[in-house]
Amino acid sequence: MKRPTVLVLGAGYGGLATVVNLQKTLGADDVNIVLINQNEYHYESTWLHEAAAGTMSPEQVRYDIKSVIDPVKVDFVKATVEGIDVDTKVVTSSVGTHTYDYLVIALGFEGETFGIPGLDKYALSMANVKAARQIREHMEYQFATWSLEEEKDDSRLTIIVGGAGFTGIEFLGELGNRVPELCEEYDVPFEKVRVLCVEAAPMVLPGFDEGLVKYAVGQLEAKGIEFSIGTPVVEATEEGVKIKKGEDEFEFIKAGTVVWAAGIRGNHLIEETGIESNRARVKVDKDLRAPGYSDVFIVGDCALMINEEINRPYPPTAQIAMQQGDTCASNIVALIRDEPTSEFVPDLKGSICSLGDDDAIGVAFDKKLTGTKASFMKKMVDNRALFMIGGIGLTLKKGKFNLLK
Ligand code: FAD
Ligand code: NAD
């Protein structure tokens, strides 16, 4: 009998968890697994704010995909996916075409700009490791140029962060530690630097525990970070951003660096498949298949599932992407063995938001945590994710062991 081909697109958390579980369960005689990713490496998206701020090197954030896959069972193809035809079952990439019996779409997230003018062109985003490195280097360039200028333009030293969700707050936490280092490195007086977070909603981390949010804002403000709350960014230009402060009231803030962290969407390729989606996220069936397509699974940030307890979508997180990878793999095994598939049931262990590498807030196993305890827990979660994909070897190589800092 012909071995079925499982084609996995994307080697992020969802894609790698699927592949690693498939290779554990099936033999090379049972299945032909093909993994396509645009880079030879996987990057820990959950650490991109660190690479962007410059508190961690981009090298530390990524690892070679081949180090976690079994070459006998998995054929890794470094290529950019360009089109997905779910009717003819053909995927087009920069190196050719690929057919499949089962397809797993795990192409992850892209930054969402909501059509706000100028953001695509003038704001930076930390959607991948190259973009994160660009933010780090852009800030360093601004500091270095200010240092050199005869007529100094202090707005070079203003950093605006759009969005006070988890990404924005984690990035600000890193900046809180990084800005004093940059000042020292580039001979810039600390008081010349302005870091401003602009949030559209009436609070920081909308929907999160108010006490924990108060703690986070206090800690960040103590490091000199300012907040402008309830004031959406409505435009970005080469010079800075315009924010809306009232019915007809706007303010333009000049800034040398604008980082957009105000939301995400699924991968744009989803929108070209013809499968119904909302902001490139597909409301998947309970077993993670695309509605109407029995051979197409979608996992991670390209998938959308409703938490029926609160009638709202589960947030797109690495935690859920990895769990979906596990279920997706076992459902593909079930289909190959002609057995029934199972429902994906998320096992939410909580969420922790770092405030630099020495502080955090969060809720874990129903307990509220702040400070070193929360930071310790966040690093354990990060290490666990590495362990689940690459075992002890990868954890020792890439893990975070400054646990009590
Ligand atoms: P991704 O991790 O985005 O991976 C997608 C993969 O597909 C990438 O390897 C990419 O290179 C590849 N790809 C994309 N397009 C193509 C193409 N056309 N061709 C080939 N390959 C392609 N979640 C948590 O649970 N905990 C956290 O602490 C946390 N922290 C975060 C911090 C930051 C700064 C950010 C931005 C997000 C954080 N998240 C966190 C969310 C989490 O990172 C995402 O939910 C998670 O990455 C989604 O996993 P994924 O597998 O769907 O996609
Ligand atoms: P988000 O959608 O959670 O937050 C975006 C924020 O930007 C919101 O507060 C929103 O009100 C604000 N915003 C939207 N439009 C704006 C505008 N025009 N001007 C100013 N502010 C605006 O996005 P995110 O923070 O990137 O998070 C994406 C996903 O990744 C979430 O599911 C999050 O839980 C997850 N994540 C988790 C962690 C963690 O667990 N530590 C860290 C980062 C991200």
Short mmCIF file of C-alpha atoms and ligand atoms in Angstrom, two decimals:
data_model
loop_
_atom_site.label_atom_id
_atom_site.label_comp_id
_atom_site.label_asym_id
_atom_site.label_seq_id
_atom_site.Cartn_x
_atom_site.Cartn_y
_atom_site.Cartn_z
CA MET A 1 0.00 0.00 0.00
CA LYS A 2 1.23 3.55 -0.81
CA ARG A 3 2.56 5.44 2.20
CA PRO A 4 0.41 8.53 2.81
CA THR A 5 2.19 11.88 2.59
CA VAL A 6 1.67 14.31 5.46
CA LEU A 7 2.70 17.80 4.38
CA VAL A 8 3.30 20.23 7.24
CA LEU A 9 3.61 23.93 6.39
CA GLY A 10 5.52 25.99 8.97
CA ALA A 11 7.99 24.95 11.66
CA GLY A 12 6.74 27.16 14.47
CA TYR A 13 5.30 25.74 17.68
CA GLY A 14 2.27 24.11 16.03
CA GLY A 15 4.12 22.66 13.03
CA LEU A 16 7.06 21.31 15.00
CA ALA A 17 4.85 19.81 17.72
CA THR A 18 2.90 18.01 14.97
CA VAL A 19 6.05 16.68 13.29
CA VAL A 20 7.81 15.65 16.50
CA ASN A 21 4.72 13.73 17.64
CA LEU A 22 4.22 12.08 14.25
CA GLN A 23 7.84 10.93 14.11
CA LYS A 24 7.53 9.50 17.63
CA THR A 25 4.41 7.50 16.76
CA LEU A 26 4.85 6.34 13.17
CA GLY A 27 7.60 4.41 11.40
CA ALA A 28 9.21 5.45 8.11
CA ASP A 29 7.27 2.60 6.43
CA ASP A 30 3.94 4.01 7.63
CA VAL A 31 4.15 7.58 6.45
CA ASN A 32 6.08 10.11 4.37
CA ILE A 33 6.35 13.33 6.43
CA VAL A 34 7.36 16.50 4.59
CA LEU A 35 7.99 19.71 6.54
CA ILE A 36 8.29 23.02 4.67
CA ASN A 37 9.60 26.14 6.40
CA GLN A 38 11.01 29.35 4.99
CA ASN A 39 14.12 29.23 7.17
CA GLU A 40 16.44 26.41 8.17
CA TYR A 41 15.74 27.40 11.73
CA HIS A 42 12.79 27.55 14.12
CA TYR A 43 12.55 30.69 16.24
CA GLU A 44 10.95 30.98 19.64
CA SER A 45 8.30 33.61 18.81
CA THR A 46 7.72 33.95 22.54
CA TRP A 47 11.20 35.46 22.89
CA LEU A 48 11.01 37.93 20.01
CA HIS A 49 10.53 40.91 22.35
CA GLU A 50 13.91 40.07 23.89
CA ALA A 51 15.66 39.92 20.52
CA ALA A 52 13.90 43.16 19.51
CA ALA A 53 14.96 45.04 22.63
CA GLY A 54 18.50 43.66 22.40
CA THR A 55 18.42 41.86 25.75
CA MET A 56 18.91 38.52 23.96
CA SER A 57 20.83 37.82 20.76
CA PRO A 58 18.80 36.77 17.71
CA GLU A 59 21.04 33.67 17.61
CA GLN A 60 19.83 32.54 21.03
CA VAL A 61 16.20 32.81 19.90
CA ARG A 62 16.55 30.29 17.06
CA TYR A 63 17.71 26.72 16.52
CA ASP A 64 18.32 24.43 13.56
CA ILE A 65 15.17 22.52 12.60
CA LYS A 66 17.27 19.51 11.58
CA SER A 67 18.43 19.18 15.19
CA VAL A 68 14.93 18.12 16.29
CA ILE A 69 13.66 16.04 13.38
CA ASP A 70 14.46 12.47 12.40
CA PRO A 71 15.87 12.60 8.84
CA VAL A 72 14.82 9.01 8.20
CA LYS A 73 11.17 9.88 8.78
CA VAL A 74 10.95 13.57 7.90
CA ASP A 75 11.93 15.25 4.68
CA PHE A 76 12.70 18.89 5.52
CA VAL A 77 12.33 21.39 2.67
CA LYS A 78 13.62 24.93 3.12
CA ALA A 79 11.23 26.93 0.97
CA THR A 80 8.67 29.71 1.13
CA VAL A 81 5.10 28.55 0.65
CA GLU A 82 3.48 30.70 -2.04
CA GLY A 83 0.07 29.13 -2.57
CA ILE A 84 -2.19 26.42 -1.14
CA ASP A 85 -4.81 24.79 -3.37
CA VAL A 86 -6.96 22.65 -1.10
CA ASP A 87 -9.18 21.49 -3.99
CA THR A 88 -6.45 20.05 -6.20
CA LYS A 89 -4.31 19.23 -3.11
CA VAL A 90 -1.23 21.05 -4.41
CA VAL A 91 1.00 23.43 -2.45
CA THR A 92 3.25 25.77 -4.41
CA SER A 93 6.52 26.94 -2.92
CA SER A 94 9.66 28.76 -4.00
CA VAL A 95 11.20 25.39 -4.93
CA GLY A 96 8.28 23.77 -6.80
CA THR A 97 5.02 21.99 -6.10
CA HIS A 98 4.13 19.55 -3.35
CA THR A 99 1.21 17.15 -3.13
CA TYR A 100 -0.25 15.55 -0.04
CA ASP A 101 -2.69 13.09 1.45
CA TYR A 102 -2.94 15.11 4.65
CA LEU A 103 -2.06 18.78 4.96
CA VAL A 104 -1.23 20.65 8.17
CA ILE A 105 -1.26 24.44 7.87
CA ALA A 106 0.83 25.93 10.68
CA LEU A 107 2.03 29.14 9.10
CA GLY A 108 1.61 31.28 12.20
CA PHE A 109 0.86 34.96 12.71
CA GLU A 110 1.48 38.28 11.00
CA GLY A 111 1.19 41.77 12.50
CA GLU A 112 -2.25 43.39 12.16
CA THR A 113 -2.31 47.08 11.25
CA PHE A 114 -6.10 47.39 10.83
CA GLY A 115 -5.56 49.52 7.71
CA ILE A 116 -4.21 52.42 9.80
CA PRO A 117 -2.36 54.69 7.34
CA GLY A 118 1.43 54.66 7.41
CA LEU A 119 1.91 51.77 9.84
CA ASP A 120 3.00 49.22 7.21
CA LYS A 121 5.63 51.64 5.95
CA TYR A 122 6.86 53.48 9.03
CA ALA A 123 6.35 51.21 12.04
CA LEU A 124 8.49 48.22 12.92
CA SER A 125 7.00 44.96 14.17
CA MET A 126 8.44 41.89 15.85
CA ALA A 127 6.65 39.30 13.69
CA ASN A 128 9.75 37.16 13.18
CA VAL A 129 13.40 37.00 14.14
CA LYS A 130 14.65 39.16 11.25
CA ALA A 131 12.11 41.86 12.06
CA ALA A 132 13.07 41.71 15.75
CA ARG A 133 16.73 42.17 14.84
CA GLN A 134 15.80 45.17 12.72
CA ILE A 135 14.13 46.84 15.74
CA ARG A 136 17.24 46.30 17.86
CA GLU A 137 19.52 47.70 15.18
CA HIS A 138 17.22 50.61 14.39
CA MET A 139 17.20 51.74 18.04
CA GLU A 140 20.98 51.41 18.24
CA TYR A 141 21.31 53.47 15.04
CA GLN A 142 19.15 56.23 16.53
CA PHE A 143 21.20 56.35 19.73
CA ALA A 144 24.50 56.28 17.82
CA THR A 145 23.35 59.03 15.43
CA TRP A 146 22.11 61.27 18.27
CA SER A 147 25.51 60.90 19.93
CA LEU A 148 27.26 62.04 16.76
CA GLU A 149 24.94 64.88 15.73
CA GLU A 150 26.04 68.47 16.30
CA GLU A 151 22.48 69.78 16.33
CA LYS A 152 20.85 67.08 18.34
CA ASP A 153 17.34 65.92 17.49
CA ASP A 154 16.06 64.50 20.77
CA SER A 155 13.05 62.87 19.09
CA ARG A 156 15.50 60.25 17.78
CA LEU A 157 15.55 58.99 21.35
CA THR A 158 11.76 58.65 21.59
CA ILE A 159 10.50 55.08 21.28
CA ILE A 160 6.76 54.63 20.81
CA VAL A 161 5.22 51.23 21.41
CA GLY A 162 1.73 50.87 19.92
CA GLY A 163 -0.42 48.48 21.97
CA ALA A 164 -0.32 47.46 25.62
CA GLY A 165 -1.29 43.83 25.10
CA PHE A 166 1.06 41.04 26.20
CA THR A 167 3.52 41.71 23.35
CA GLY A 168 3.71 45.46 23.98
CA ILE A 169 4.11 45.05 27.76
CA GLU A 170 6.75 42.32 27.45
CA PHE A 171 8.71 44.50 25.01
CA LEU A 172 8.44 47.49 27.37
CA GLY A 173 9.69 45.29 30.20
CA GLU A 174 12.82 44.51 28.19
CA LEU A 175 13.25 48.18 27.22
CA GLY A 176 13.09 49.09 30.91
CA ASN A 177 16.33 47.14 31.35
CA ARG A 178 17.85 47.85 27.95
CA VAL A 179 17.53 51.66 27.74
CA PRO A 180 20.00 52.33 30.62
CA GLU A 181 22.49 50.02 28.85
CA LEU A 182 22.01 51.85 25.55
CA CYS A 183 22.50 55.19 27.31
CA GLU A 184 25.77 54.02 28.75
CA GLU A 185 26.94 52.46 25.51
CA TYR A 186 26.14 55.52 23.35
CA ASP A 187 26.85 58.32 25.89
CA VAL A 188 23.23 59.43 26.01
CA PRO A 189 21.82 61.06 29.18
CA PHE A 190 18.97 58.84 30.41
CA GLU A 191 16.59 61.81 30.83
CA LYS A 192 16.78 62.52 27.09
CA VAL A 193 15.14 59.16 26.28
CA ARG A 194 11.38 58.84 26.14
CA VAL A 195 9.61 55.48 26.00
CA LEU A 196 5.88 55.88 25.48
CA CYS A 197 3.26 53.15 25.18
CA VAL A 198 0.08 54.16 23.38
CA GLU A 199 -2.98 51.97 24.02
CA ALA A 200 -6.43 52.33 22.44
CA ALA A 201 -8.39 50.57 25.20
CA PRO A 202 -9.10 52.26 28.53
CA MET A 203 -6.57 50.03 30.32
CA VAL A 204 -3.24 48.31 29.94
CA LEU A 205 -3.54 44.53 29.24
CA PRO A 206 -7.29 44.78 28.62
CA GLY A 207 -9.17 41.95 30.31
CA PHE A 208 -6.31 40.87 32.58
CA ASP A 209 -6.44 40.90 36.39
CA GLU A 210 -6.56 44.56 37.52
CA GLY A 211 -4.30 44.09 40.55
CA LEU A 212 -1.61 42.45 38.43
CA VAL A 213 -1.95 45.16 35.78
CA LYS A 214 -1.49 47.85 38.45
CA TYR A 215 1.69 46.10 39.61
CA ALA A 216 3.02 45.91 36.04
CA VAL A 217 2.31 49.55 35.25
CA GLY A 218 3.94 50.62 38.54
CA GLN A 219 7.07 48.60 37.81
CA LEU A 220 7.36 49.93 34.25
CA GLU A 221 6.68 53.54 35.27
CA ALA A 222 9.40 53.23 37.91
CA LYS A 223 11.78 52.53 35.01
CA GLY A 224 10.68 55.73 33.27
CA ILE A 225 8.13 54.27 30.86
CA GLU A 226 5.10 56.45 30.11
CA PHE A 227 1.59 55.33 29.15
CA SER A 228 -1.03 57.08 27.05
CA ILE A 229 -4.22 55.10 27.59
CA GLY A 230 -7.50 55.28 25.66
CA THR A 231 -5.70 57.10 22.83
CA PRO A 232 -5.57 54.98 19.66
CA VAL A 233 -2.84 55.48 17.10
CA VAL A 234 -4.60 56.71 13.95
CA GLU A 235 -1.68 57.37 11.63
CA ALA A 236 2.07 56.85 11.34
CA THR A 237 4.47 58.97 9.30
CA GLU A 238 8.22 59.07 8.83
CA GLU A 239 8.34 61.51 11.76
CA GLY A 240 6.19 59.70 14.34
CA VAL A 241 2.56 58.89 15.12
CA LYS A 242 -0.74 60.70 15.43
CA ILE A 243 -2.92 59.67 18.35
CA LYS A 244 -6.60 60.41 19.00
CA LYS A 245 -7.11 62.01 22.41
CA GLY A 246 -10.77 63.00 22.21
CA GLU A 247 -13.71 63.41 19.82
CA ASP A 248 -11.87 65.94 17.64
CA GLU A 249 -8.59 66.08 19.50
CA PHE A 250 -5.39 64.66 18.07
CA GLU A 251 -1.73 64.86 19.02
CA PHE A 252 1.29 64.20 16.86
CA ILE A 253 4.26 62.67 18.69
CA LYS A 254 7.64 62.79 16.99
CA ALA A 255 9.63 59.60 17.45
CA GLY A 256 12.73 58.00 16.00
CA THR A 257 11.37 54.51 16.62
CA VAL A 258 7.79 53.26 16.36
CA VAL A 259 7.16 49.64 17.23
CA TRP A 260 3.73 48.25 16.39
CA ALA A 261 2.57 45.59 18.86
CA ALA A 262 -1.17 46.15 18.64
CA GLY A 263 -2.45 42.82 17.47
CA ILE A 264 -1.97 39.93 15.14
CA ARG A 265 -3.73 38.02 12.37
CA GLY A 266 -3.17 34.64 10.74
CA ASN A 267 -0.94 34.12 7.71
CA HIS A 268 -2.21 35.91 4.57
CA LEU A 269 -1.93 32.69 2.50
CA ILE A 270 -4.98 31.39 4.37
CA GLU A 271 -7.10 34.09 2.74
CA GLU A 272 -6.17 32.82 -0.72
CA THR A 273 -7.25 29.21 -0.05
CA GLY A 274 -10.97 29.91 -0.35
CA ILE A 275 -11.52 28.48 3.15
CA GLU A 276 -13.68 30.89 5.14
CA SER A 277 -11.58 32.90 7.58
CA ASN A 278 -11.62 35.99 9.76
CA ARG A 279 -8.38 37.99 9.79
CA ALA A 280 -6.78 34.91 8.20
CA ARG A 281 -7.83 32.65 11.05
CA VAL A 282 -10.06 29.66 10.28
CA LYS A 283 -12.75 28.52 12.67
CA VAL A 284 -11.67 24.89 12.69
CA ASP A 285 -13.77 21.82 13.48
CA LYS A 286 -13.38 20.29 16.93
CA ASP A 287 -10.74 17.84 15.66
CA LEU A 288 -8.78 20.75 14.10
CA ARG A 289 -9.78 20.10 10.50
CA ALA A 290 -10.81 22.92 8.17
CA PRO A 291 -14.59 22.88 7.71
CA GLY A 292 -15.45 20.91 4.57
CA TYR A 293 -11.92 19.55 4.09
CA SER A 294 -11.37 16.13 5.67
CA ASP A 295 -7.67 16.11 4.76
CA VAL A 296 -6.68 19.62 5.91
CA PHE A 297 -5.72 20.42 9.50
CA ILE A 298 -5.01 23.95 10.72
CA VAL A 299 -3.12 24.55 13.97
CA GLY A 300 -1.67 27.49 15.89
CA ASP A 301 -2.37 31.13 15.16
CA CYS A 302 -4.03 30.37 11.80
CA ALA A 303 -6.72 28.38 13.66
CA LEU A 304 -9.57 29.86 15.64
CA MET A 305 -11.52 27.98 18.30
CA ILE A 306 -14.26 29.29 20.53
CA ASN A 307 -14.05 28.84 24.29
CA GLU A 308 -17.68 27.92 24.81
CA GLU A 309 -17.58 28.79 28.53
CA ILE A 310 -17.17 32.48 27.71
CA ASN A 311 -18.23 32.42 24.06
CA ARG A 312 -14.97 34.06 22.96
CA PRO A 313 -12.07 32.71 20.91
CA TYR A 314 -9.14 31.16 22.74
CA PRO A 315 -6.21 33.57 22.50
CA PRO A 316 -3.60 32.67 19.89
CA THR A 317 -0.73 31.41 22.03
CA ALA A 318 2.25 29.09 21.80
CA GLN A 319 0.74 27.09 24.64
CA ILE A 320 -2.34 26.29 22.53
CA ALA A 321 -0.37 25.90 19.27
CA MET A 322 1.78 23.14 20.83
CA GLN A 323 -1.20 21.35 22.33
CA GLN A 324 -2.95 21.52 18.95
CA GLY A 325 0.17 20.02 17.36
CA ASP A 326 -0.14 17.03 19.71
CA THR A 327 -3.83 16.51 18.90
CA CYS A 328 -3.31 17.08 15.18
CA ALA A 329 -0.58 14.40 15.09
CA SER A 330 -2.74 11.87 16.95
CA ASN A 331 -5.69 12.64 14.66
CA ILE A 332 -3.56 12.08 11.54
CA VAL A 333 -2.38 8.77 13.02
CA ALA A 334 -6.04 7.88 13.70
CA LEU A 335 -7.02 8.66 10.09
CA ILE A 336 -4.12 6.61 8.71
CA ARG A 337 -5.23 3.70 10.91
CA ASP A 338 -8.87 4.17 9.95
CA GLU A 339 -9.84 5.09 13.50
CA PRO A 340 -12.01 8.00 14.71
CA THR A 341 -10.39 11.38 15.41
CA SER A 342 -10.62 13.13 18.80
CA GLU A 343 -11.63 16.61 19.85
CA PHE A 344 -9.01 19.17 20.74
CA VAL A 345 -9.44 20.16 24.39
CA PRO A 346 -7.10 22.94 25.52
CA ASP A 347 -5.43 22.45 28.88
CA LEU A 348 -4.84 26.06 29.93
CA LYS A 349 -2.24 26.31 32.64
CA GLY A 350 -2.37 30.10 32.94
CA SER A 351 -0.54 33.03 31.41
CA ILE A 352 2.51 34.96 32.48
CA CYS A 353 3.66 38.29 31.16
CA SER A 354 7.34 39.10 31.65
CA LEU A 355 8.51 42.57 32.69
CA GLY A 356 12.15 42.08 31.78
CA ASP A 357 14.14 39.00 32.70
CA ASP A 358 13.86 39.69 36.43
CA ASP A 359 10.18 40.46 36.91
CA ALA A 360 6.76 39.32 35.69
CA ILE A 361 3.07 39.07 36.47
CA GLY A 362 0.78 36.17 35.86
CA VAL A 363 -1.74 33.57 36.82
CA ALA A 364 -0.50 29.98 36.93
CA PHE A 365 -2.58 27.04 38.12
CA ASP A 366 -5.16 29.62 39.37
CA LYS A 367 -2.59 31.44 41.54
CA LYS A 368 -1.65 35.08 41.01
CA LEU A 369 2.09 35.68 40.87
CA THR A 370 4.33 38.74 40.68
CA GLY A 371 8.07 39.49 40.78
CA THR A 372 10.73 36.77 40.98
CA LYS A 373 8.19 33.97 41.49
CA ALA A 374 6.34 34.91 38.31
CA SER A 375 9.61 35.38 36.43
CA PHE A 376 10.83 31.96 37.62
CA MET A 377 7.60 30.38 36.42
CA LYS A 378 7.86 32.09 33.00
CA LYS A 379 11.38 30.73 32.48
CA MET A 380 10.21 27.23 33.47
CA VAL A 381 7.40 27.49 30.90
CA ASP A 382 9.93 28.60 28.26
CA ASN A 383 12.23 25.69 29.13
CA ARG A 384 9.35 23.24 29.07
CA ALA A 385 8.46 24.29 25.52
CA LEU A 386 12.04 23.55 24.43
CA PHE A 387 11.97 20.21 26.24
CA MET A 388 8.71 19.15 24.56
CA ILE A 389 10.20 19.68 21.11
CA GLY A 390 13.88 18.84 21.49
CA GLY A 391 14.30 17.03 24.81
CA ILE A 392 17.01 17.70 27.35
CA GLY A 393 19.71 18.45 24.74
CA LEU A 394 17.84 21.43 23.26
CA THR A 395 16.79 22.62 26.73
CA LEU A 396 20.38 22.67 27.95
CA LYS A 397 21.53 24.46 24.79
CA LYS A 398 18.84 27.13 24.57
CA GLY A 399 17.11 27.16 27.95
CA LYS A 400 16.91 29.94 30.53
CA PHE A 401 18.79 29.03 33.69
CA ASN A 402 19.13 32.38 35.45
CA LEU A 403 16.00 31.24 37.24
CA LEU A 404 16.11 33.35 40.37
CA LYS A 405 17.21 36.61 38.84
P1 FAD B 1 4.67 30.61 14.53
O1 FAD B 1 5.37 30.38 15.78
O2 FAD B 1 4.44 32.01 14.05
O3 FAD B 1 5.45 29.81 13.38
C1 FAD B 1 5.09 29.89 12.02
C2 FAD B 1 6.23 29.31 11.20
O4 FAD B 1 5.86 29.34 9.81
C3 FAD B 1 7.52 30.11 11.31
O5 FAD B 1 8.62 29.24 11.43
C4 FAD B 1 7.58 30.88 9.99
O6 FAD B 1 8.90 31.16 9.58
C5 FAD B 1 6.91 29.88 9.05
N1 FAD B 1 6.32 30.52 7.86
C6 FAD B 1 5.50 31.60 7.83
N2 FAD B 1 5.16 31.87 6.56
C7 FAD B 1 5.78 30.95 5.78
C8 FAD B 1 5.79 30.71 4.38
N3 FAD B 1 5.09 31.45 3.52
N4 FAD B 1 6.52 29.68 3.94
C9 FAD B 1 7.24 28.89 4.79
N5 FAD B 1 7.25 29.07 6.11
C10 FAD B 1 6.53 30.08 6.60
N6 FAD B 1 2.41 32.64 23.56
C11 FAD B 1 2.47 31.96 24.73
O7 FAD B 1 1.77 30.94 24.89
N7 FAD B 1 3.29 32.34 25.75
C12 FAD B 1 4.11 33.41 25.63
O8 FAD B 1 4.85 33.74 26.56
C13 FAD B 1 4.09 34.16 24.42
N8 FAD B 1 4.91 35.21 24.25
C14 FAD B 1 4.93 35.88 23.06
C15 FAD B 1 5.80 36.95 22.90
C16 FAD B 1 5.83 37.66 21.73
C17 FAD B 1 6.78 38.80 21.58
C18 FAD B 1 4.97 37.28 20.66
C19 FAD B 1 5.01 38.04 19.36
C20 FAD B 1 4.09 36.22 20.80
C21 FAD B 1 4.06 35.50 22.00
N9 FAD B 1 3.19 34.43 22.19
C22 FAD B 1 3.21 33.73 23.37
C23 FAD B 1 2.31 33.98 21.11
C24 FAD B 1 3.01 32.84 20.33
O9 FAD B 1 4.29 33.25 19.94
C25 FAD B 1 2.21 32.43 19.09
O10 FAD B 1 0.90 32.12 19.48
C26 FAD B 1 2.86 31.21 18.45
O11 FAD B 1 4.11 31.56 17.91
C27 FAD B 1 2.00 30.61 17.37
O12 FAD B 1 2.63 29.44 16.91
P2 FAD B 1 2.43 28.94 15.41
O13 FAD B 1 3.05 27.60 15.31
O14 FAD B 1 1.02 29.10 14.99
O15 FAD B 1 3.23 29.97 14.50
P1 NAD B 2 -3.33 41.74 21.55
O1 NAD B 2 -4.38 41.76 20.51
O2 NAD B 2 -3.49 40.84 22.70
O3 NAD B 2 -3.10 43.22 22.12
C1 NAD B 2 -3.03 44.32 21.25
C2 NAD B 2 -3.28 45.60 22.03
O4 NAD B 2 -3.19 46.70 21.11
C3 NAD B 2 -4.67 45.67 22.66
O5 NAD B 2 -4.54 46.07 23.99
C4 NAD B 2 -5.41 46.69 21.80
O6 NAD B 2 -6.38 47.43 22.53
C5 NAD B 2 -4.27 47.59 21.35
N1 NAD B 2 -4.57 48.34 20.12
C6 NAD B 2 -5.28 47.93 19.04
N2 NAD B 2 -5.36 48.93 18.12
C7 NAD B 2 -4.68 49.97 18.62
C8 NAD B 2 -4.39 51.28 18.15
N3 NAD B 2 -4.83 51.72 16.96
N4 NAD B 2 -3.66 52.12 18.92
C9 NAD B 2 -3.19 51.70 20.13
N5 NAD B 2 -3.45 50.47 20.63
C10 NAD B 2 -4.16 49.61 19.89
O7 NAD B 2 -1.97 41.42 20.74
P2 NAD B 2 -0.56 40.93 21.29
O8 NAD B 2 -0.19 41.62 22.54
O9 NAD B 2 0.37 41.00 20.13
O10 NAD B 2 -0.82 39.40 21.62
C11 NAD B 2 -1.16 38.49 20.57
C12 NAD B 2 -1.40 37.12 21.15
O11 NAD B 2 -0.16 36.59 21.61
C13 NAD B 2 -2.34 37.13 22.33
O12 NAD B 2 -3.12 35.98 22.27
C14 NAD B 2 -1.44 37.05 23.52
O13 NAD B 2 -2.05 36.38 24.61
C15 NAD B 2 -0.27 36.23 22.98
N6 NAD B 2 0.94 36.61 23.71
C16 NAD B 2 1.13 35.99 24.89
C17 NAD B 2 2.22 36.35 25.65
C18 NAD B 2 2.43 35.64 26.97
O14 NAD B 2 1.69 34.72 27.28
N7 NAD B 2 3.40 36.05 27.75
C19 NAD B 2 3.11 37.33 25.21
C20 NAD B 2 2.86 37.96 23.98
C21 NAD B 2 1.74 37.59 23.23
#
